[in-house]
Structure formats: C-alpha cells, structure tokens
C-alpha cells in the first residue's frame, strides 16, 4: 500500500471523525435561549410581587375604611389594635382640615398621632388623597427610627384620616426573592425611595433610586423586562419590571448577565467535552498508525537532525513489513546515500566555512568562536594574550605587482606563522570550537591583518612572541627572480587586564597596533589604558579641537548606498572624518570620546551637517543630483532646539534628507522631548533610520516607538551571513518583520560580493559597504558618479 493513500485515510479519520461528531451534537444559541427564559421568569416574578402588593394595599384600605366607619367605638373595642397590627398599621388620626387639630386617635404601635398637623405636613399628605379609597405617601422615618409610610383617606368633607404603616412587610416580601448568586427583588414607593433591597443601608436610609433606568421606566408605568447597569451590584443586569398601578409603587427583579453567561458557557463546555472524546478516539487511531508507519520516519528524522548538527551517522536499520510503502524504502536509501556523501565532503566543507583559502589559516569567524569559547570558560586567574598583526609595505606590493603576487605573499606569511605555532591544526573531524588551553590559535582576519591568540600568556610572553613573529616576517619573501621585504606592526592586548570580552580584546590590540605604526612601524606595542590618542590629547589634541583651524580639518566622506534590486546608487551617507595634521585621517572612534569629554560634540555635528549640505549643493552645480542624503545624528542632538530650528530653516531641499539615529532612543531620559522633535522634523519631510538594528542597543521597542522609514542591520549580523544559516534565517525574519511594518532594510558593512548575493536573496532593500564602495571624498564621489553614469549610458 502506497504511503500517500495510507496518509489520506489517516487524515480523513483524524479530521472528519471529530467534525462529524461535532456536527451531530445539537448546536444552539445558548445565551439567547437562556436570556429568553430569564426574561419570562423575571417578568412573571415582578408581576406576582405587584399583585401581592396590590392585595396588601387593598387589605389596608379595607381595615382603614372599617376603622373610619367605627370611629365612635375606638375607645371601646380592644380588638381594633389587633386588626391594625395584622396589616402593620401603627396608628390612625382623625384630623380637622381647617385647623389641623387631631380630634380622635387610635394607636397600635409607637407613640401615636401628634396633637396638631402643620399646614406643610397636612398639605403634602393631602396631595395623595384620592377621590375614593386610600392614598399612600412617601416612606419616612418614624420617631423610633424605623421606616413608615403615611396612609390617608377622606373621613368627611372637613376631616381626613391619617395613619402610618410599617415598611417591614415590603422588606420581608422583597427579601424572600433570591435566586442564582446575585438575583434579587427591589421594591420602591411612588417617588423611587427604597422599601426593599439586598443592601440594608439603602433600606435604612430610604435610598432614592428613581434615576436608575428600570426604576424610572417602572415609575412611568413600564411592564416587562429591561437590561441595565446596576451601581449597587456593579454589573450589567437583566430585570423584570412591573408597577403597582393603584398605589404608584414599583417592583424590579434583576439578575447579573454574567450568571446567565456562565450557564451558557457550561452548556458549551459540555459540547467541547464531547468533541474532545471524538478527538481522543482519533488520537488513539493515530498512535496506532504511528507505530506502523510514522515511527520509521521519526528514526530518519533523528538521523537528519544529527547530520544537521554535524554528526554524520547512518540511519538505523528499519525492519520493513510487507504492507509498508515503497516510498519509505526509497527514503531510507536516499538518506543513507546522503550521509555517505556528506562524510566524504566534510573536510571540504570545514575548509570552506572556517579556513582562509589563501593562507590556510582559520578565518575571522572561526577565530572569534574559538576565542569566545576560551573566554567563557576562563577562570579569573587565567591569562591570555591577543596579538594583532598588520603587514607594513603590503599595500605597495598589491598596487605595484598585482593581487596575485599579494596573495602569494599572504600565503607565505601564513606558512611562517604556522611554522612558529605548529599546534594550531584542525583536522576534518576536529571541533571548530576546540579548547584553546593547550595551544595557540592563528587567523587571517582580512586583507593583510592577522591575529594570534596565546592562552596562558602574560604581556611579557606576548611581547616575546610578537618579536619572534616580526623577525620571521622581516625575512625577505622570494618571488620569481626578485625578493620582497615587508615588516609587521603588532599590537598586544591581555586578558583579563585589558579586556574581558573578545570584541574588547580585539579592539585593544587594534589600538596597540596603530600605536606601533605611529611609532615608526615594524615594531610591537602592548596596549595601555591610556592609549596614544589620549596621551596626545594631553599634549595638545584638546588644543587642536578648540582651535579655529578645526573647521578646516573636519572632512566629510560619502559612501554610496545601492538598491539591491538593480544595484544602482540610491543615496549616499555622509561620514565624518578628522584630517589631523599629525595622525592623518581619523574615523570617529578615535576622537569622538574626546569630543564628548570636552563638550564639543554639538559644534562638530553642526560643522559636519553644514559641510554635507554645502557639498550636496556642489554636486548639483557639477550636474550630479542625488535622491537622498543620510547623516548620522545622535538622539541627544534632537533635544537641541537650535539644531532643530537650523534644519527646518533650510527645508525644503531638492533631495530627501534622512537622519540615522545613532543612539537608542529608549536609553534617553528625555525621550519624550526627542519624540516631539522627531515628529516635528518628520512632518517637515525628513526621514528617520534606526541604525545598528539587531545589536543590544537597538530594540524592538525602539522600532515600534520611532516607526522609522528604514532600519540598518548591525554589522555583526552582516559579518556572519555567509557562513551561518542561523544568522541568515535571523536576517530573513527581520526583513519580513520590517516589510510587514512597511519599513525598508539596509545592510551595511558588507565586505564581500558573496555577502551581497546572499543579502539580495534574503530580501534586503539596500546594500552598503566596502564590497561595493569605500567612503569617498566629495571630488572622488563626483568622479565615481560620473563614471557610473557614463558606463550606464554606454
């Protein structure tokens, strides 16, 4: 049986069995049904309560009428008090309408009637006297603190009967209605004052709830059900409402909607449980089929994972059964053949991925991994030295004799270093991250730069080995019928004294190497915590920065940015340089810390900005136009309103101006202010780019808060794209995420054409780096752009 047919059968069982079971189970809108039932039930309860209250009012009217007719016997019949108590009637008073004097009284409970009713009291009560029968006033507090309700009836043309009834019956009647967790009844008089409610303090204080929606509707004669928000229960409610038409009282019977939703949810959960039973049955069948077919596939999957991890093991033998598929047999054979081929090619793969093809030494990434592995495992007492080597005179060899001769010289340098340190050998089956404790590591970092890592070596040992390297490099290099002479400038940095991480250690060794070059080349220098650039500052560099001539020494270089789609120049980025009279052309890493310490950063930034704008005008006068100019701008500059004003003053420009934010906005305590400046500049037409995205400083929060037009991938990501699938996948995900947010992606610091091809395949929008162009002075940029234009026309 073929695998495809078997999988179709299993798929049908797994998918359609639960679906059919679910379809067989009755579906209904449980919440709507529950609401319909509740509305009927609550409306019925409200109507029952109003009928009870109507009968109660009729009973009171009957008793009062009887007592009024038998007024002459009030003092003789003792049973009259029992009759009053049966309907909670506390007392009755016969009052003269003209004088307010009480002419007769009958008391069952309490202090009885007052001697005289004031005009105000009598007038308010007379408003509730009906043409026939009995009227009820609004609930009030009696002298003993209990709540009572006045009753009034006409006795004759000049007299009325006034009494009070206790509201206890109302409270008992409402309290008896309890259902669910918070279902209850509320009774109120004709003014909306509470007679019965679950909140006792509302009853005691006669809380007026006439503004509550269902109460207001009931007082207006509404009968039925309503939905509303209860301030007492702090919940959405559904309630049955009904008025007592004869007295003006009202009744509401509410219940929280949440309780009804819980009932509907319970019904839905029952449906889910039934569906889960069906899924469990399908899962049981799936497990059975997995033992038959999927288990061999899992074994092959484990094998491929091991192969992907670098362990080239053959797949385990699978005992095929007669009814198993021919595809499974073919798959096993293919995996087996693949592993055999990978074993044969492993040596070649290691060499291509981790070795320099010119010198045979480990490459930059392999060197970085091995040193990082050593530093991560190193104890505080461990020592190590990193030697950074740059060949003196190699550029002249390349320029005068060609790159082929240069590559031959580099190969000889690699061989001489290997002769000095023969234990730096990696066999095809040796781990690239091998332990460096027992031997040195040598690498060609790029160009004519080499590095040597010496575990368990101090500065003295590093200096000793550097001298040995220098002496070996000084030996002339034979080439055909002539010899070539080179030198070596070597910088030495030590772990843990100079740095604790690989990047800081390499940077310190690089600084020490430049110190060696400035000291006359072909020598070795140990890194000092006060590097030459700082010592020179102490002897005059600070004065150079403060001098008037610094403006003439600030130079802008420009690096083109290419569209990945057609490799045409889309924009240029302005990069600041200092043409120092003594040290030559310096990049910002050599002087910006000093600039910040002296408080000159804003002045230098303004000089660079003005020069870039001026030189863009120079390009236009030369007949060359550019679509975009990008400039690095620290976030702190956006807090300077003068800078923002100066930028706005020159707008609009005949090209798009874009600011690359070189600091993470989320680390700035004045981020709110910088956001205001960003919005102001963006409204004026300036684009913003987030630099070094993917480093520890450029976060996803910064991406969302800034909403840049572009992001520039961190150079550390670009450096690993051509040898690490993980880095390539990470860049692909970043590109997808940025495009989903309508943000363009720029890959900077691209060093090789191989990286260019990979990055184009990964979908980046723009590419920038030494692989395509180094930063150029403005006139060199003019010549380059003219040359490209002429080439395109040709």
Short mmCIF file of N, CA and C in Angstrom, two decimals, residues 498-589:
data_model
loop_
_atom_site.label_atom_id
_atom_site.label_comp_id
_atom_site.label_asym_id
_atom_site.label_seq_id
_atom_site.Cartn_x
_atom_site.Cartn_y
_atom_site.Cartn_z
N UNK A 498 43.31 43.92 30.19
CA UNK A 498 42.93 44.95 29.23
C UNK A 498 41.48 44.84 28.80
N UNK A 499 40.93 43.66 28.77
CA UNK A 499 39.54 43.46 28.33
C UNK A 499 39.06 42.10 28.78
N UNK A 500 37.72 41.96 28.89
CA UNK A 500 37.12 40.71 29.34
C UNK A 500 36.38 39.97 28.22
N UNK A 501 36.11 40.65 27.09
CA UNK A 501 35.37 40.03 26.00
C UNK A 501 36.23 40.02 24.74
N UNK A 502 35.84 39.19 23.79
CA UNK A 502 36.61 39.06 22.55
C UNK A 502 36.65 40.38 21.79
N UNK A 503 35.49 41.03 21.63
CA UNK A 503 35.45 42.27 20.84
C UNK A 503 36.29 43.35 21.48
N UNK A 504 36.22 43.48 22.82
CA UNK A 504 37.03 44.50 23.50
C UNK A 504 38.52 44.14 23.44
N UNK A 505 38.82 42.87 23.52
CA UNK A 505 40.22 42.44 23.45
C UNK A 505 40.80 42.74 22.06
N UNK A 506 40.02 42.45 21.02
CA UNK A 506 40.48 42.72 19.66
C UNK A 506 40.62 44.22 19.43
N UNK A 507 39.70 45.01 19.98
CA UNK A 507 39.78 46.45 19.83
C UNK A 507 41.02 47.01 20.52
N UNK A 508 41.32 46.50 21.71
CA UNK A 508 42.51 46.96 22.42
C UNK A 508 43.78 46.61 21.65
N UNK A 509 43.84 45.40 21.10
CA UNK A 509 45.01 45.01 20.32
C UNK A 509 45.12 45.85 19.06
N UNK A 510 43.99 46.20 18.45
CA UNK A 510 43.98 47.06 17.27
C UNK A 510 44.54 48.44 17.60
N UNK A 511 44.14 48.99 18.73
CA UNK A 511 44.65 50.30 19.15
C UNK A 511 46.15 50.23 19.38
N UNK A 512 46.60 49.15 20.03
CA UNK A 512 48.04 48.99 20.27
C UNK A 512 48.80 48.86 18.96
N UNK A 513 48.20 48.19 17.96
CA UNK A 513 48.85 48.05 16.66
C UNK A 513 49.01 49.41 15.98
N UNK A 514 47.97 50.27 16.07
CA UNK A 514 48.11 51.61 15.49
C UNK A 514 49.15 52.43 16.23
N UNK A 515 49.28 52.19 17.52
CA UNK A 515 50.34 52.84 18.30
C UNK A 515 51.71 52.43 17.75
N UNK A 516 51.86 51.14 17.40
CA UNK A 516 53.12 50.67 16.82
C UNK A 516 53.37 51.32 15.47
N UNK A 517 52.36 51.48 14.64
CA UNK A 517 52.54 52.12 13.33
C UNK A 517 52.93 53.59 13.50
N UNK A 518 52.25 54.29 14.44
CA UNK A 518 52.58 55.69 14.63
C UNK A 518 53.99 55.87 15.21
N UNK A 519 54.47 54.84 15.88
CA UNK A 519 55.81 54.93 16.48
C UNK A 519 56.92 54.59 15.48
N UNK A 520 56.58 54.31 14.24
CA UNK A 520 57.61 54.05 13.24
C UNK A 520 57.45 52.76 12.49
N UNK A 521 56.41 51.99 12.76
CA UNK A 521 56.11 50.72 12.08
C UNK A 521 57.15 49.65 12.41
N UNK A 522 56.84 48.43 12.00
CA UNK A 522 57.72 47.26 12.16
C UNK A 522 58.18 47.11 13.61
N UNK A 523 57.24 47.18 14.52
CA UNK A 523 57.55 47.01 15.93
C UNK A 523 56.29 46.53 16.65
N UNK A 524 56.47 46.18 17.92
CA UNK A 524 55.35 45.68 18.73
C UNK A 524 55.07 46.62 19.88
N UNK A 525 53.81 46.77 20.20
CA UNK A 525 53.41 47.61 21.32
C UNK A 525 52.36 46.87 22.14
N UNK A 526 52.45 47.03 23.47
CA UNK A 526 51.47 46.48 24.39
C UNK A 526 50.42 47.55 24.67
N UNK A 527 49.16 47.14 24.68
CA UNK A 527 48.06 48.09 24.91
C UNK A 527 48.21 48.75 26.27
N UNK A 528 47.94 50.06 26.30
CA UNK A 528 47.97 50.81 27.55
C UNK A 528 46.59 51.38 27.80
N UNK A 529 46.19 51.44 29.07
CA UNK A 529 44.88 52.01 29.41
C UNK A 529 44.80 53.48 29.07
N UNK A 530 45.96 54.13 28.83
CA UNK A 530 45.98 55.49 28.33
C UNK A 530 46.56 55.45 26.92
N UNK A 531 45.74 55.11 25.91
CA UNK A 531 46.25 54.92 24.56
C UNK A 531 46.79 56.21 23.98
N UNK A 532 47.52 56.14 22.86
CA UNK A 532 48.18 57.31 22.30
C UNK A 532 47.24 58.45 22.03
N UNK A 533 46.05 58.14 21.58
CA UNK A 533 45.14 59.23 21.26
C UNK A 533 44.82 60.05 22.50
N UNK A 534 44.81 59.43 23.69
CA UNK A 534 44.55 60.16 24.93
C UNK A 534 45.80 60.89 25.38
N UNK A 535 46.97 60.27 25.21
CA UNK A 535 48.21 60.95 25.59
C UNK A 535 48.44 62.18 24.72
N UNK A 536 48.16 62.03 23.43
CA UNK A 536 48.31 63.17 22.54
C UNK A 536 47.36 64.29 22.91
N UNK A 537 46.17 63.90 23.37
CA UNK A 537 45.24 64.93 23.82
C UNK A 537 45.84 65.73 24.95
N UNK A 538 46.50 65.01 25.87
CA UNK A 538 47.12 65.69 27.00
C UNK A 538 48.22 66.64 26.55
N UNK A 539 48.81 66.40 25.38
CA UNK A 539 49.92 67.23 24.91
C UNK A 539 49.52 68.19 23.80
N UNK A 540 48.23 68.28 23.49
CA UNK A 540 47.86 69.28 22.51
C UNK A 540 46.64 68.97 21.68
N UNK A 541 46.12 67.70 21.70
CA UNK A 541 44.97 67.40 20.86
C UNK A 541 43.76 68.19 21.31
N UNK A 542 43.60 68.39 22.60
CA UNK A 542 42.49 69.20 23.09
C UNK A 542 42.59 70.62 22.55
N UNK A 543 43.84 71.16 22.52
CA UNK A 543 44.02 72.50 21.96
C UNK A 543 43.66 72.52 20.48
N UNK A 544 43.98 71.40 19.75
CA UNK A 544 43.61 71.33 18.34
C UNK A 544 42.10 71.38 18.17
N UNK A 545 41.38 70.68 19.06
CA UNK A 545 39.93 70.67 18.96
C UNK A 545 39.33 72.05 19.21
N UNK A 546 39.93 72.80 20.16
CA UNK A 546 39.42 74.12 20.49
C UNK A 546 39.87 75.19 19.51
N UNK A 547 40.87 74.90 18.70
CA UNK A 547 41.45 75.92 17.82
C UNK A 547 40.50 76.27 16.70
N UNK A 548 40.74 77.43 16.09
CA UNK A 548 39.89 77.86 14.98
C UNK A 548 40.10 77.00 13.75
N UNK A 549 41.25 76.33 13.65
CA UNK A 549 41.53 75.53 12.46
C UNK A 549 40.81 74.22 12.41
N UNK A 550 40.09 73.83 13.45
CA UNK A 550 39.42 72.54 13.46
C UNK A 550 38.36 72.46 12.37
N UNK A 551 37.74 73.59 12.01
CA UNK A 551 36.72 73.57 10.96
C UNK A 551 37.32 73.16 9.62
N UNK A 552 38.58 73.55 9.38
CA UNK A 552 39.23 73.17 8.13
C UNK A 552 39.67 71.72 8.13
N UNK A 553 39.76 71.11 9.32
CA UNK A 553 40.24 69.74 9.41
C UNK A 553 39.10 68.72 9.43
N UNK A 554 37.87 69.16 9.68
CA UNK A 554 36.72 68.27 9.62
C UNK A 554 36.38 68.02 8.15
N UNK A 555 36.38 66.77 7.76
CA UNK A 555 36.12 66.41 6.37
C UNK A 555 34.98 65.40 6.32
N UNK A 556 34.12 65.57 5.35
CA UNK A 556 33.04 64.62 5.14
C UNK A 556 33.40 63.67 4.00
N UNK A 557 33.25 62.38 4.25
CA UNK A 557 33.38 61.37 3.21
C UNK A 557 32.00 60.78 2.96
N UNK A 558 31.79 60.25 1.77
CA UNK A 558 30.47 59.82 1.38
C UNK A 558 30.54 58.40 0.83
N UNK A 559 29.66 57.54 1.35
CA UNK A 559 29.62 56.15 0.90
C UNK A 559 28.29 55.89 0.21
N UNK A 560 28.32 55.44 -1.05
CA UNK A 560 27.07 55.18 -1.77
C UNK A 560 26.29 54.02 -1.15
N UNK A 561 24.98 54.11 -1.28
CA UNK A 561 24.06 53.05 -0.87
C UNK A 561 23.34 52.56 -2.13
N UNK A 562 23.36 51.23 -2.36
CA UNK A 562 22.87 50.65 -3.60
C UNK A 562 21.52 49.97 -3.38
N UNK A 563 20.63 50.12 -4.38
CA UNK A 563 19.39 49.35 -4.38
C UNK A 563 19.72 47.89 -4.66
N UNK A 564 19.22 47.01 -3.84
CA UNK A 564 19.51 45.59 -4.02
C UNK A 564 18.88 45.05 -5.31
N UNK A 565 17.79 45.64 -5.74
CA UNK A 565 17.07 45.10 -6.89
C UNK A 565 17.87 45.23 -8.18
N UNK A 566 18.47 46.44 -8.42
CA UNK A 566 19.19 46.66 -9.67
C UNK A 566 20.62 47.13 -9.47
N UNK A 567 21.09 47.20 -8.22
CA UNK A 567 22.46 47.61 -7.87
C UNK A 567 22.79 49.00 -8.41
N UNK A 568 21.79 49.88 -8.46
CA UNK A 568 22.01 51.28 -8.80
C UNK A 568 22.12 52.09 -7.51
N UNK A 569 22.93 53.17 -7.57
CA UNK A 569 23.12 54.01 -6.39
C UNK A 569 21.81 54.74 -6.09
N UNK A 570 21.30 54.52 -4.89
CA UNK A 570 20.03 55.13 -4.49
C UNK A 570 20.25 56.36 -3.64
N UNK A 571 21.30 56.38 -2.84
CA UNK A 571 21.56 57.50 -1.94
C UNK A 571 23.02 57.46 -1.51
N UNK A 572 23.43 58.47 -0.75
CA UNK A 572 24.77 58.48 -0.18
C UNK A 572 24.66 58.80 1.30
N UNK A 573 25.58 58.25 2.07
CA UNK A 573 25.63 58.52 3.52
C UNK A 573 26.86 59.36 3.82
N UNK A 574 26.65 60.45 4.52
CA UNK A 574 27.76 61.32 4.91
C UNK A 574 28.41 60.81 6.19
N UNK A 575 29.75 60.64 6.16
CA UNK A 575 30.51 60.12 7.28
C UNK A 575 31.58 61.12 7.68
N UNK A 576 31.62 61.47 8.95
CA UNK A 576 32.53 62.50 9.43
C UNK A 576 33.94 61.92 9.62
N UNK A 577 34.94 62.70 9.25
CA UNK A 577 36.35 62.34 9.43
C UNK A 577 37.11 63.58 9.93
N UNK A 578 38.23 63.31 10.64
CA UNK A 578 39.12 64.39 11.08
C UNK A 578 40.46 64.21 10.40
N UNK A 579 40.81 65.16 9.53
CA UNK A 579 42.10 65.14 8.85
C UNK A 579 43.13 65.79 9.77
N UNK A 580 43.66 65.00 10.73
CA UNK A 580 44.57 65.54 11.73
C UNK A 580 45.95 65.78 11.10
N UNK A 581 46.56 66.92 11.40
CA UNK A 581 47.86 67.22 10.78
C UNK A 581 48.96 66.26 11.17
N UNK A 582 48.81 65.57 12.29
CA UNK A 582 49.87 64.68 12.75
C UNK A 582 49.53 63.22 12.51
N UNK A 583 48.27 62.82 12.79
CA UNK A 583 47.89 61.41 12.73
C UNK A 583 47.15 61.03 11.46
N UNK A 584 46.94 61.98 10.58
CA UNK A 584 46.28 61.66 9.33
C UNK A 584 44.77 61.60 9.49
N UNK A 585 44.12 60.82 8.61
CA UNK A 585 42.66 60.75 8.59
C UNK A 585 42.16 59.84 9.72
N UNK A 586 41.36 60.41 10.62
CA UNK A 586 40.86 59.67 11.78
C UNK A 586 39.35 59.48 11.66
N UNK A 587 38.90 58.25 11.93
CA UNK A 587 37.46 57.97 11.99
C UNK A 587 36.93 58.37 13.36
N UNK A 588 35.62 58.49 13.52
CA UNK A 588 35.07 58.97 14.79
C UNK A 588 35.48 58.14 16.00
N UNK A 589 35.76 56.84 15.85
CA UNK A 589 36.09 56.03 17.03
C UNK A 589 37.37 56.50 17.70
#
